[in-house]
JSON list of C-alpha atoms in Angstrom, two decimals:
[
{"chain": "A", "resi": 24, "resn": "MET", "atom": "CA", "xyz": [104.54, 134.51, 38.01]},
{"chain": "A", "resi": 25, "resn": "ILE", "atom": "CA", "xyz": [101.00, 134.40, 36.73]},
{"chain": "A", "resi": 26, "resn": "TYR", "atom": "CA", "xyz": [98.84, 137.47, 35.95]},
{"chain": "A", "resi": 27, "resn": "ILE", "atom": "CA", "xyz": [95.10, 136.76, 35.64]},
{"chain": "A", "resi": 28, "resn": "LEU", "atom": "CA", "xyz": [93.29, 139.59, 33.73]},
{"chain": "A", "resi": 29, "resn": "ASN", "atom": "CA", "xyz": [89.91, 139.80, 35.05]},
{"chain": "A", "resi": 30, "resn": "PHE", "atom": "CA", "xyz": [88.15, 141.78, 32.30]},
{"chain": "A", "resi": 31, "resn": "LYS", "atom": "CA", "xyz": [84.88, 141.99, 34.38]},
{"chain": "A", "resi": 32, "resn": "THR", "atom": "CA", "xyz": [82.14, 143.65, 32.32]},
{"chain": "A", "resi": 33, "resn": "TYR", "atom": "CA", "xyz": [84.78, 146.24, 30.68]},
{"chain": "A", "resi": 34, "resn": "PHE", "atom": "CA", "xyz": [84.97, 144.77, 27.10]},
{"chain": "A", "resi": 35, "resn": "LYS", "atom": "CA", "xyz": [81.70, 144.74, 25.42]},
{"chain": "A", "resi": 36, "resn": "LYS", "atom": "CA", "xyz": [82.64, 143.41, 21.90]},
{"chain": "A", "resi": 37, "resn": "GLU", "atom": "CA", "xyz": [84.78, 140.58, 20.56]},
{"chain": "A", "resi": 38, "resn": "ARG", "atom": "CA", "xyz": [86.94, 143.11, 18.81]},
{"chain": "A", "resi": 39, "resn": "ASP", "atom": "CA", "xyz": [88.08, 144.53, 22.22]},
{"chain": "A", "resi": 40, "resn": "TYR", "atom": "CA", "xyz": [89.40, 141.26, 23.34]},
{"chain": "A", "resi": 41, "resn": "LEU", "atom": "CA", "xyz": [91.14, 140.61, 20.08]},
{"chain": "A", "resi": 42, "resn": "SER", "atom": "CA", "xyz": [92.76, 143.90, 19.74]},
{"chain": "A", "resi": 43, "resn": "LEU", "atom": "CA", "xyz": [94.31, 143.90, 23.20]},
{"chain": "A", "resi": 44, "resn": "ILE", "atom": "CA", "xyz": [95.45, 140.23, 22.71]},
{"chain": "A", "resi": 45, "resn": "LYS", "atom": "CA", "xyz": [96.98, 140.96, 19.46]},
{"chain": "A", "resi": 46, "resn": "LYS", "atom": "CA", "xyz": [99.11, 143.66, 21.24]},
{"chain": "A", "resi": 47, "resn": "LEU", "atom": "CA", "xyz": [99.92, 141.33, 24.16]},
{"chain": "A", "resi": 48, "resn": "LYS", "atom": "CA", "xyz": [101.43, 138.70, 21.68]},
{"chain": "A", "resi": 49, "resn": "LYS", "atom": "CA", "xyz": [104.03, 141.23, 20.70]},
{"chain": "A", "resi": 50, "resn": "ILE", "atom": "CA", "xyz": [105.44, 141.82, 24.28]},
{"chain": "A", "resi": 51, "resn": "LYS", "atom": "CA", "xyz": [108.47, 139.80, 25.39]},
{"chain": "A", "resi": 52, "resn": "ARG", "atom": "CA", "xyz": [107.46, 138.44, 28.74]},
{"chain": "A", "resi": 53, "resn": "LYS", "atom": "CA", "xyz": [108.43, 135.72, 31.26]},
{"chain": "A", "resi": 54, "resn": "ASN", "atom": "CA", "xyz": [105.32, 135.94, 32.98]},
{"chain": "A", "resi": 55, "resn": "LYS", "atom": "CA", "xyz": [102.27, 133.71, 32.29]},
{"chain": "A", "resi": 56, "resn": "ILE", "atom": "CA", "xyz": [98.89, 135.42, 31.35]},
{"chain": "A", "resi": 57, "resn": "TRP", "atom": "CA", "xyz": [95.47, 134.00, 32.03]},
{"chain": "A", "resi": 58, "resn": "LEU", "atom": "CA", "xyz": [92.57, 135.63, 30.40]},
{"chain": "A", "resi": 59, "resn": "SER", "atom": "CA", "xyz": [89.24, 135.70, 32.52]},
{"chain": "A", "resi": 60, "resn": "LEU", "atom": "CA", "xyz": [86.61, 136.27, 29.68]},
{"chain": "A", "resi": 61, "resn": "ASN", "atom": "CA", "xyz": [83.02, 137.41, 30.08]},
{"chain": "A", "resi": 62, "resn": "PRO", "atom": "CA", "xyz": [80.38, 136.45, 29.02]},
{"chain": "A", "resi": 63, "resn": "TYR", "atom": "CA", "xyz": [81.19, 132.73, 28.64]},
{"chain": "A", "resi": 64, "resn": "PHE", "atom": "CA", "xyz": [80.37, 132.27, 25.01]},
{"chain": "A", "resi": 65, "resn": "TYR", "atom": "CA", "xyz": [83.54, 134.39, 24.31]},
{"chain": "A", "resi": 66, "resn": "LEU", "atom": "CA", "xyz": [85.48, 130.96, 24.93]},
{"chain": "A", "resi": 67, "resn": "LEU", "atom": "CA", "xyz": [84.91, 130.29, 21.21]},
{"chain": "A", "resi": 68, "resn": "LEU", "atom": "CA", "xyz": [87.70, 132.85, 20.71]},
{"chain": "A", "resi": 69, "resn": "ARG", "atom": "CA", "xyz": [90.14, 130.37, 22.15]},
{"chain": "A", "resi": 70, "resn": "LYS", "atom": "CA", "xyz": [91.54, 129.25, 18.86]},
{"chain": "A", "resi": 71, "resn": "LYS", "atom": "CA", "xyz": [92.23, 132.88, 18.09]},
{"chain": "A", "resi": 72, "resn": "ILE", "atom": "CA", "xyz": [94.16, 133.64, 21.28]},
{"chain": "A", "resi": 73, "resn": "ARG", "atom": "CA", "xyz": [96.64, 130.82, 21.44]},
{"chain": "A", "resi": 74, "resn": "GLY", "atom": "CA", "xyz": [99.31, 131.28, 23.86]},
{"chain": "A", "resi": 75, "resn": "PHE", "atom": "CA", "xyz": [97.12, 132.42, 26.79]},
{"chain": "A", "resi": 76, "resn": "GLN", "atom": "CA", "xyz": [95.20, 130.31, 29.26]},
{"chain": "A", "resi": 77, "resn": "VAL", "atom": "CA", "xyz": [91.50, 131.19, 28.93]},
{"chain": "A", "resi": 78, "resn": "GLY", "atom": "CA", "xyz": [88.85, 131.06, 31.69]},
{"chain": "A", "resi": 79, "resn": "ILE", "atom": "CA", "xyz": [85.64, 132.46, 32.88]},
{"chain": "A", "resi": 80, "resn": "GLN", "atom": "CA", "xyz": [84.46, 134.74, 35.72]},
{"chain": "A", "resi": 81, "resn": "ASN", "atom": "CA", "xyz": [81.95, 132.74, 37.42]},
{"chain": "A", "resi": 82, "resn": "LEU", "atom": "CA", "xyz": [79.92, 129.44, 37.38]},
{"chain": "A", "resi": 83, "resn": "GLY", "atom": "CA", "xyz": [76.95, 128.11, 39.16]},
{"chain": "A", "resi": 84, "resn": "PHE", "atom": "CA", "xyz": [76.69, 124.94, 41.26]},
{"chain": "A", "resi": 85, "resn": "GLU", "atom": "CA", "xyz": [74.94, 121.85, 40.10]},
{"chain": "A", "resi": 86, "resn": "SER", "atom": "CA", "xyz": [71.37, 121.43, 40.81]},
{"chain": "A", "resi": 87, "resn": "GLU", "atom": "CA", "xyz": [68.65, 119.05, 40.06]},
{"chain": "A", "resi": 88, "resn": "LYS", "atom": "CA", "xyz": [66.34, 121.86, 39.39]},
{"chain": "A", "resi": 89, "resn": "PRO", "atom": "CA", "xyz": [66.57, 124.20, 36.34]},
{"chain": "A", "resi": 90, "resn": "GLN", "atom": "CA", "xyz": [68.15, 127.48, 36.91]},
{"chain": "A", "resi": 91, "resn": "THR", "atom": "CA", "xyz": [66.95, 130.60, 35.06]},
{"chain": "A", "resi": 92, "resn": "GLY", "atom": "CA", "xyz": [70.03, 132.60, 33.80]},
{"chain": "A", "resi": 93, "resn": "GLU", "atom": "CA", "xyz": [72.63, 130.39, 35.51]},
{"chain": "A", "resi": 94, "resn": "ILE", "atom": "CA", "xyz": [75.87, 129.21, 33.75]},
{"chain": "A", "resi": 95, "resn": "ILE", "atom": "CA", "xyz": [76.86, 125.71, 34.71]},
{"chain": "A", "resi": 96, "resn": "TYR", "atom": "CA", "xyz": [79.71, 123.44, 33.96]},
{"chain": "A", "resi": 97, "resn": "GLU", "atom": "CA", "xyz": [77.71, 121.04, 31.79]},
{"chain": "A", "resi": 98, "resn": "PHE", "atom": "CA", "xyz": [77.29, 123.90, 29.07]},
{"chain": "A", "resi": 99, "resn": "GLU", "atom": "CA", "xyz": [79.10, 122.56, 25.87]},
{"chain": "A", "resi": 100, "resn": "LEU", "atom": "CA", "xyz": [81.59, 125.58, 25.82]},
{"chain": "A", "resi": 101, "resn": "ILE", "atom": "CA", "xyz": [82.79, 125.33, 29.36]},
{"chain": "A", "resi": 102, "resn": "ASN", "atom": "CA", "xyz": [85.19, 122.37, 28.68]},
{"chain": "A", "resi": 103, "resn": "LYS", "atom": "CA", "xyz": [87.28, 125.01, 26.76]},
{"chain": "A", "resi": 104, "resn": "ALA", "atom": "CA", "xyz": [87.80, 126.99, 30.00]},
{"chain": "A", "resi": 105, "resn": "HIS", "atom": "CA", "xyz": [91.11, 126.33, 31.82]},
{"chain": "A", "resi": 106, "resn": "PHE", "atom": "CA", "xyz": [89.91, 128.03, 35.08]},
{"chain": "A", "resi": 107, "resn": "VAL", "atom": "CA", "xyz": [86.99, 129.88, 36.83]},
{"chain": "A", "resi": 108, "resn": "LEU", "atom": "CA", "xyz": [87.13, 132.55, 39.37]},
{"chain": "A", "resi": 109, "resn": "LEU", "atom": "CA", "xyz": [84.96, 131.89, 42.43]},
{"chain": "A", "resi": 110, "resn": "GLY", "atom": "CA", "xyz": [84.07, 134.20, 45.35]},
{"chain": "A", "resi": 111, "resn": "HIS", "atom": "CA", "xyz": [85.14, 137.53, 43.96]},
{"chain": "A", "resi": 112, "resn": "SER", "atom": "CA", "xyz": [83.92, 140.52, 46.28]},
{"chain": "A", "resi": 113, "resn": "GLU", "atom": "CA", "xyz": [81.64, 141.83, 43.54]},
{"chain": "A", "resi": 114, "resn": "ARG", "atom": "CA", "xyz": [79.65, 138.41, 43.53]},
{"chain": "A", "resi": 115, "resn": "TYR", "atom": "CA", "xyz": [78.80, 139.21, 47.33]},
{"chain": "A", "resi": 116, "resn": "ARG", "atom": "CA", "xyz": [77.20, 142.51, 46.08]},
{"chain": "A", "resi": 117, "resn": "LEU", "atom": "CA", "xyz": [74.86, 140.34, 43.90]},
{"chain": "A", "resi": 118, "resn": "GLY", "atom": "CA", "xyz": [73.99, 138.21, 46.78]},
{"chain": "A", "resi": 119, "resn": "GLU", "atom": "CA", "xyz": [76.47, 135.44, 46.97]},
{"chain": "A", "resi": 120, "resn": "ASN", "atom": "CA", "xyz": [77.83, 134.35, 50.46]},
{"chain": "A", "resi": 121, "resn": "LEU", "atom": "CA", "xyz": [80.27, 131.88, 51.89]},
{"chain": "A", "resi": 122, "resn": "GLU", "atom": "CA", "xyz": [77.82, 129.04, 51.75]},
{"chain": "A", "resi": 123, "resn": "ILE", "atom": "CA", "xyz": [76.98, 129.49, 48.17]},
{"chain": "A", "resi": 124, "resn": "ILE", "atom": "CA", "xyz": [80.80, 129.62, 47.06]},
{"chain": "A", "resi": 125, "resn": "GLU", "atom": "CA", "xyz": [81.66, 126.56, 49.25]},
{"chain": "A", "resi": 126, "resn": "ARG", "atom": "CA", "xyz": [78.78, 124.67, 47.42]},
{"chain": "A", "resi": 127, "resn": "LYS", "atom": "CA", "xyz": [80.19, 125.86, 44.07]},
{"chain": "A", "resi": 128, "resn": "ILE", "atom": "CA", "xyz": [83.71, 124.64, 45.22]},
{"chain": "A", "resi": 129, "resn": "ASN", "atom": "CA", "xyz": [82.31, 121.19, 46.20]},
{"chain": "A", "resi": 130, "resn": "THR", "atom": "CA", "xyz": [80.37, 120.60, 42.94]},
{"chain": "A", "resi": 131, "resn": "LEU", "atom": "CA", "xyz": [83.14, 121.80, 40.73]},
{"chain": "A", "resi": 132, "resn": "GLN", "atom": "CA", "xyz": [86.16, 120.32, 42.30]},
{"chain": "A", "resi": 133, "resn": "ASP", "atom": "CA", "xyz": [85.98, 117.16, 40.43]},
{"chain": "A", "resi": 134, "resn": "LYS", "atom": "CA", "xyz": [85.44, 118.78, 37.09]},
{"chain": "A", "resi": 135, "resn": "LYS", "atom": "CA", "xyz": [88.30, 119.33, 34.59]},
{"chain": "A", "resi": 136, "resn": "ILE", "atom": "CA", "xyz": [88.60, 122.94, 35.40]},
{"chain": "A", "resi": 137, "resn": "ASN", "atom": "CA", "xyz": [90.87, 124.96, 37.79]},
{"chain": "A", "resi": 138, "resn": "LEU", "atom": "CA", "xyz": [89.43, 126.88, 40.56]},
{"chain": "A", "resi": 139, "resn": "VAL", "atom": "CA", "xyz": [90.68, 130.39, 41.52]},
{"chain": "A", "resi": 140, "resn": "ILE", "atom": "CA", "xyz": [89.05, 131.01, 44.95]},
{"chain": "A", "resi": 141, "resn": "PHE", "atom": "CA", "xyz": [89.05, 134.44, 46.32]},
{"chain": "A", "resi": 142, "resn": "PHE", "atom": "CA", "xyz": [89.04, 135.12, 50.17]},
{"chain": "A", "resi": 143, "resn": "SER", "atom": "CA", "xyz": [89.49, 137.71, 52.88]},
{"chain": "A", "resi": 144, "resn": "GLU", "atom": "CA", "xyz": [87.97, 138.75, 56.18]},
{"chain": "A", "resi": 145, "resn": "ASN", "atom": "CA", "xyz": [84.88, 139.74, 54.11]},
{"chain": "A", "resi": 146, "resn": "SER", "atom": "CA", "xyz": [84.69, 143.42, 55.44]},
{"chain": "A", "resi": 147, "resn": "TYR", "atom": "CA", "xyz": [84.53, 146.78, 53.67]},
{"chain": "A", "resi": 148, "resn": "LYS", "atom": "CA", "xyz": [86.38, 148.40, 56.80]},
{"chain": "A", "resi": 149, "resn": "PRO", "atom": "CA", "xyz": [89.91, 149.22, 55.88]},
{"chain": "A", "resi": 150, "resn": "GLN", "atom": "CA", "xyz": [92.76, 147.66, 58.13]},
{"chain": "A", "resi": 151, "resn": "LYS", "atom": "CA", "xyz": [96.21, 148.63, 59.18]},
{"chain": "A", "resi": 152, "resn": "SER", "atom": "CA", "xyz": [97.12, 145.36, 60.74]},
{"chain": "A", "resi": 153, "resn": "PHE", "atom": "CA", "xyz": [96.75, 141.98, 59.17]},
{"chain": "A", "resi": 154, "resn": "LYS", "atom": "CA", "xyz": [97.02, 140.53, 62.76]},
{"chain": "A", "resi": 155, "resn": "LYS", "atom": "CA", "xyz": [93.85, 141.97, 63.84]},
{"chain": "A", "resi": 156, "resn": "ILE", "atom": "CA", "xyz": [91.93, 140.12, 61.02]},
{"chain": "A", "resi": 157, "resn": "LYS", "atom": "CA", "xyz": [93.95, 137.06, 60.84]},
{"chain": "A", "resi": 158, "resn": "ASN", "atom": "CA", "xyz": [91.43, 134.82, 62.70]},
{"chain": "A", "resi": 159, "resn": "LYS", "atom": "CA", "xyz": [88.48, 136.03, 60.61]},
{"chain": "A", "resi": 160, "resn": "THR", "atom": "CA", "xyz": [90.45, 135.45, 57.55]},
{"chain": "A", "resi": 161, "resn": "GLU", "atom": "CA", "xyz": [91.62, 132.11, 58.48]},
{"chain": "A", "resi": 162, "resn": "LYS", "atom": "CA", "xyz": [88.06, 130.90, 59.52]},
{"chain": "A", "resi": 163, "resn": "ASN", "atom": "CA", "xyz": [86.55, 132.13, 56.10]},
{"chain": "A", "resi": 164, "resn": "LEU", "atom": "CA", "xyz": [89.41, 130.33, 54.15]},
{"chain": "A", "resi": 165, "resn": "ASN", "atom": "CA", "xyz": [89.16, 127.06, 56.06]},
{"chain": "A", "resi": 166, "resn": "PHE", "atom": "CA", "xyz": [85.25, 127.15, 55.66]},
{"chain": "A", "resi": 167, "resn": "LEU", "atom": "CA", "xyz": [85.83, 127.28, 51.72]},
{"chain": "A", "resi": 168, "resn": "LEU", "atom": "CA", "xyz": [88.52, 124.63, 51.78]},
{"chain": "A", "resi": 169, "resn": "HIS", "atom": "CA", "xyz": [87.35, 122.09, 54.20]},
{"chain": "A", "resi": 170, "resn": "ARG", "atom": "CA", "xyz": [85.47, 119.89, 51.58]},
{"chain": "A", "resi": 171, "resn": "VAL", "atom": "CA", "xyz": [88.13, 120.00, 48.96]},
{"chain": "A", "resi": 172, "resn": "LYS", "atom": "CA", "xyz": [89.49, 116.38, 48.27]},
{"chain": "A", "resi": 173, "resn": "LYS", "atom": "CA", "xyz": [93.46, 116.00, 48.56]},
{"chain": "A", "resi": 174, "resn": "GLU", "atom": "CA", "xyz": [93.25, 114.48, 45.12]},
{"chain": "A", "resi": 175, "resn": "ASN", "atom": "CA", "xyz": [91.90, 117.79, 43.93]},
{"chain": "A", "resi": 176, "resn": "TYR", "atom": "CA", "xyz": [94.47, 120.14, 45.53]},
{"chain": "A", "resi": 177, "resn": "LYS", "atom": "CA", "xyz": [96.26, 120.55, 42.26]},
{"chain": "A", "resi": 178, "resn": "LYS", "atom": "CA", "xyz": [93.25, 122.34, 40.72]},
{"chain": "A", "resi": 179, "resn": "ILE", "atom": "CA", "xyz": [93.01, 124.78, 43.57]},
{"chain": "A", "resi": 180, "resn": "TYR", "atom": "CA", "xyz": [94.54, 128.41, 43.39]},
{"chain": "A", "resi": 181, "resn": "LEU", "atom": "CA", "xyz": [93.74, 131.07, 45.87]},
{"chain": "A", "resi": 182, "resn": "CYS", "atom": "CA", "xyz": [93.50, 134.83, 45.81]},
{"chain": "A", "resi": 183, "resn": "TYR", "atom": "CA", "xyz": [93.68, 137.21, 48.76]},
{"chain": "A", "resi": 184, "resn": "GLU", "atom": "CA", "xyz": [91.61, 140.13, 48.02]},
{"chain": "A", "resi": 185, "resn": "PRO", "atom": "CA", "xyz": [90.30, 142.43, 50.90]},
{"chain": "A", "resi": 186, "resn": "TRP", "atom": "CA", "xyz": [86.97, 143.98, 49.75]},
{"chain": "A", "resi": 187, "resn": "TRP", "atom": "CA", "xyz": [88.12, 147.39, 50.91]},
{"chain": "A", "resi": 188, "resn": "THR", "atom": "CA", "xyz": [91.14, 147.30, 48.42]},
{"chain": "A", "resi": 189, "resn": "ILE", "atom": "CA", "xyz": [88.88, 147.22, 45.44]},
{"chain": "A", "resi": 190, "resn": "SER", "atom": "CA", "xyz": [88.80, 150.44, 43.43]},
{"chain": "A", "resi": 191, "resn": "SER", "atom": "CA", "xyz": [84.99, 150.40, 43.38]},
{"chain": "A", "resi": 192, "resn": "GLU", "atom": "CA", "xyz": [84.93, 150.23, 47.11]},
{"chain": "A", "resi": 193, "resn": "GLY", "atom": "CA", "xyz": [87.53, 153.02, 47.77]},
{"chain": "A", "resi": 194, "resn": "GLY", "atom": "CA", "xyz": [90.63, 151.20, 46.82]},
{"chain": "A", "resi": 195, "resn": "ARG", "atom": "CA", "xyz": [92.59, 151.58, 50.09]},
{"chain": "A", "resi": 196, "resn": "LEU", "atom": "CA", "xyz": [96.14, 150.38, 49.69]},
{"chain": "A", "resi": 197, "resn": "PRO", "atom": "CA", "xyz": [97.32, 147.89, 52.46]},
{"chain": "A", "resi": 198, "resn": "SER", "atom": "CA", "xyz": [100.74, 148.61, 53.71]},
{"chain": "A", "resi": 199, "resn": "LYS", "atom": "CA", "xyz": [103.66, 146.27, 52.63]},
{"chain": "A", "resi": 200, "resn": "GLU", "atom": "CA", "xyz": [104.03, 145.26, 56.31]},
{"chain": "A", "resi": 201, "resn": "PHE", "atom": "CA", "xyz": [100.41, 144.21, 56.33]},
{"chain": "A", "resi": 202, "resn": "LEU", "atom": "CA", "xyz": [100.88, 141.89, 53.24]},
{"chain": "A", "resi": 203, "resn": "ASN", "atom": "CA", "xyz": [104.14, 140.67, 54.59]},
{"chain": "A", "resi": 204, "resn": "ASP", "atom": "CA", "xyz": [102.47, 139.49, 57.84]},
{"chain": "A", "resi": 205, "resn": "PHE", "atom": "CA", "xyz": [99.76, 137.95, 55.64]},
{"chain": "A", "resi": 206, "resn": "ILE", "atom": "CA", "xyz": [102.16, 136.11, 53.34]},
{"chain": "A", "resi": 207, "resn": "LYS", "atom": "CA", "xyz": [104.15, 134.94, 56.16]},
{"chain": "A", "resi": 208, "resn": "TRP", "atom": "CA", "xyz": [101.01, 133.48, 57.97]},
{"chain": "A", "resi": 209, "resn": "TYR", "atom": "CA", "xyz": [99.82, 131.98, 54.76]},
{"chain": "A", "resi": 210, "resn": "LYS", "atom": "CA", "xyz": [102.91, 130.28, 53.67]},
{"chain": "A", "resi": 211, "resn": "GLN", "atom": "CA", "xyz": [103.19, 128.70, 57.22]},
{"chain": "A", "resi": 212, "resn": "ASN", "atom": "CA", "xyz": [99.60, 127.12, 57.09]},
{"chain": "A", "resi": 213, "resn": "TYR", "atom": "CA", "xyz": [98.91, 126.60, 53.36]},
{"chain": "A", "resi": 214, "resn": "SER", "atom": "CA", "xyz": [100.63, 125.18, 50.31]},
{"chain": "A", "resi": 215, "resn": "PHE", "atom": "CA", "xyz": [98.21, 126.34, 47.42]},
{"chain": "A", "resi": 216, "resn": "SER", "atom": "CA", "xyz": [99.52, 128.90, 44.90]},
{"chain": "A", "resi": 217, "resn": "ILE", "atom": "CA", "xyz": [98.58, 132.35, 46.30]},
{"chain": "A", "resi": 218, "resn": "PHE", "atom": "CA", "xyz": [97.57, 135.34, 44.16]},
{"chain": "A", "resi": 219, "resn": "TYR", "atom": "CA", "xyz": [96.91, 138.94, 45.34]},
{"chain": "A", "resi": 220, "resn": "GLY", "atom": "CA", "xyz": [94.04, 141.07, 43.94]},
{"chain": "A", "resi": 221, "resn": "GLY", "atom": "CA", "xyz": [93.02, 144.59, 45.15]},
{"chain": "A", "resi": 222, "resn": "SER", "atom": "CA", "xyz": [93.15, 146.87, 42.04]},
{"chain": "A", "resi": 223, "resn": "TYR", "atom": "CA", "xyz": [96.72, 145.73, 41.48]},
{"chain": "A", "resi": 224, "resn": "ASN", "atom": "CA", "xyz": [98.66, 147.96, 38.81]},
{"chain": "A", "resi": 225, "resn": "SER", "atom": "CA", "xyz": [102.15, 149.08, 37.82]},
{"chain": "A", "resi": 226, "resn": "GLN", "atom": "CA", "xyz": [102.47, 151.73, 40.56]},
{"chain": "A", "resi": 227, "resn": "ILE", "atom": "CA", "xyz": [101.38, 149.09, 43.17]},
{"chain": "A", "resi": 228, "resn": "LYS", "atom": "CA", "xyz": [104.01, 146.90, 41.81]},
{"chain": "A", "resi": 229, "resn": "GLU", "atom": "CA", "xyz": [106.76, 148.98, 42.71]},
{"chain": "A", "resi": 230, "resn": "ILE", "atom": "CA", "xyz": [105.41, 149.51, 46.31]},
{"chain": "A", "resi": 231, "resn": "TYR", "atom": "CA", "xyz": [105.01, 145.73, 46.81]},
{"chain": "A", "resi": 232, "resn": "LYS", "atom": "CA", "xyz": [108.20, 144.67, 45.25]},
{"chain": "A", "resi": 233, "resn": "ASN", "atom": "CA", "xyz": [109.63, 141.35, 46.46]},
{"chain": "A", "resi": 234, "resn": "LEU", "atom": "CA", "xyz": [106.50, 140.17, 48.14]},
{"chain": "A", "resi": 235, "resn": "ASN", "atom": "CA", "xyz": [106.31, 136.50, 47.78]},
{"chain": "A", "resi": 236, "resn": "PHE", "atom": "CA", "xyz": [103.00, 136.06, 45.74]},
{"chain": "A", "resi": 237, "resn": "ASP", "atom": "CA", "xyz": [102.69, 133.58, 42.96]},
{"chain": "A", "resi": 238, "resn": "GLY", "atom": "CA", "xyz": [100.78, 135.92, 40.87]},
{"chain": "A", "resi": 239, "resn": "PHE", "atom": "CA", "xyz": [98.33, 138.74, 40.62]},
{"chain": "A", "resi": 240, "resn": "VAL", "atom": "CA", "xyz": [94.65, 139.30, 39.67]},
{"chain": "A", "resi": 241, "resn": "LEU", "atom": "CA", "xyz": [94.24, 142.58, 37.75]},
{"chain": "A", "resi": 242, "resn": "GLY", "atom": "CA", "xyz": [90.86, 144.47, 37.28]},
{"chain": "A", "resi": 243, "resn": "LYS", "atom": "CA", "xyz": [90.63, 147.53, 35.33]},
{"chain": "A", "resi": 244, "resn": "ALA", "atom": "CA", "xyz": [94.30, 147.38, 34.54]},
{"chain": "A", "resi": 245, "resn": "SER", "atom": "CA", "xyz": [93.42, 144.31, 32.45]},
{"chain": "A", "resi": 246, "resn": "THR", "atom": "CA", "xyz": [91.98, 146.65, 29.64]},
{"chain": "A", "resi": 247, "resn": "ASP", "atom": "CA", "xyz": [95.01, 149.22, 29.49]},
{"chain": "A", "resi": 248, "resn": "PHE", "atom": "CA", "xyz": [97.79, 147.95, 27.17]},
{"chain": "A", "resi": 249, "resn": "GLU", "atom": "CA", "xyz": [100.26, 150.40, 28.27]},
{"chain": "A", "resi": 250, "resn": "GLU", "atom": "CA", "xyz": [99.71, 149.51, 31.84]},
{"chain": "A", "resi": 251, "resn": "LEU", "atom": "CA", "xyz": [99.97, 145.75, 31.10]},
{"chain": "A", "resi": 252, "resn": "LYS", "atom": "CA", "xyz": [103.26, 146.48, 29.17]},
{"chain": "A", "resi": 253, "resn": "ASN", "atom": "CA", "xyz": [104.73, 148.02, 32.33]},
{"chain": "A", "resi": 254, "resn": "LEU", "atom": "CA", "xyz": [103.49, 145.32, 34.65]},
{"chain": "A", "resi": 255, "resn": "LEU", "atom": "CA", "xyz": [104.89, 142.49, 32.30]},
{"chain": "A", "resi": 256, "resn": "SER", "atom": "CA", "xyz": [108.24, 144.02, 31.57]}
]
């Protein structure tokens, strides 16, 4: 099981990361922890946080033209990153779309970095039945994957995170039946490792016990040591 801690913009200082990581090192755990840092220059901390895979929350696509304010793979520190998150719902709020994410996947897939790709039906409307949105979800996922080369499959991880499950968007909890239908469909059609997002925490862990995900992406829970201790125990 892999837990990705997506710190978003919660932590503002280097000591915030180091304090939490020092505590995490003391927990006996069977699960792997990946740390998704922001901004990217915190990758300099990698030597101080051994025992964790360290990645970043976003990258731009390659372009022949200079890009003001963009972070690109060619920056010197990026070679210290194990993974990058692509297509999180909050990026859509900033103007990204499927075409931009697909372009990022295409230009980054040959690089020495793993891609954690988020997908869903891309709607803020809560759903009771996965079957009603399966076709849209499948269409979006296939669009994002259609240019991935088979030799790069080992670099691809997927995260199912409906927009309406994010706490900042209302945080509606999908039923276990909903996710059972999702995972059954997914396992029948795809072989990439699959994570679940959607404001996951220790309370939700008990509700979703025994769901066949390969890992979970945490948002705000990433910053709470007691919450993490409950999740990882």
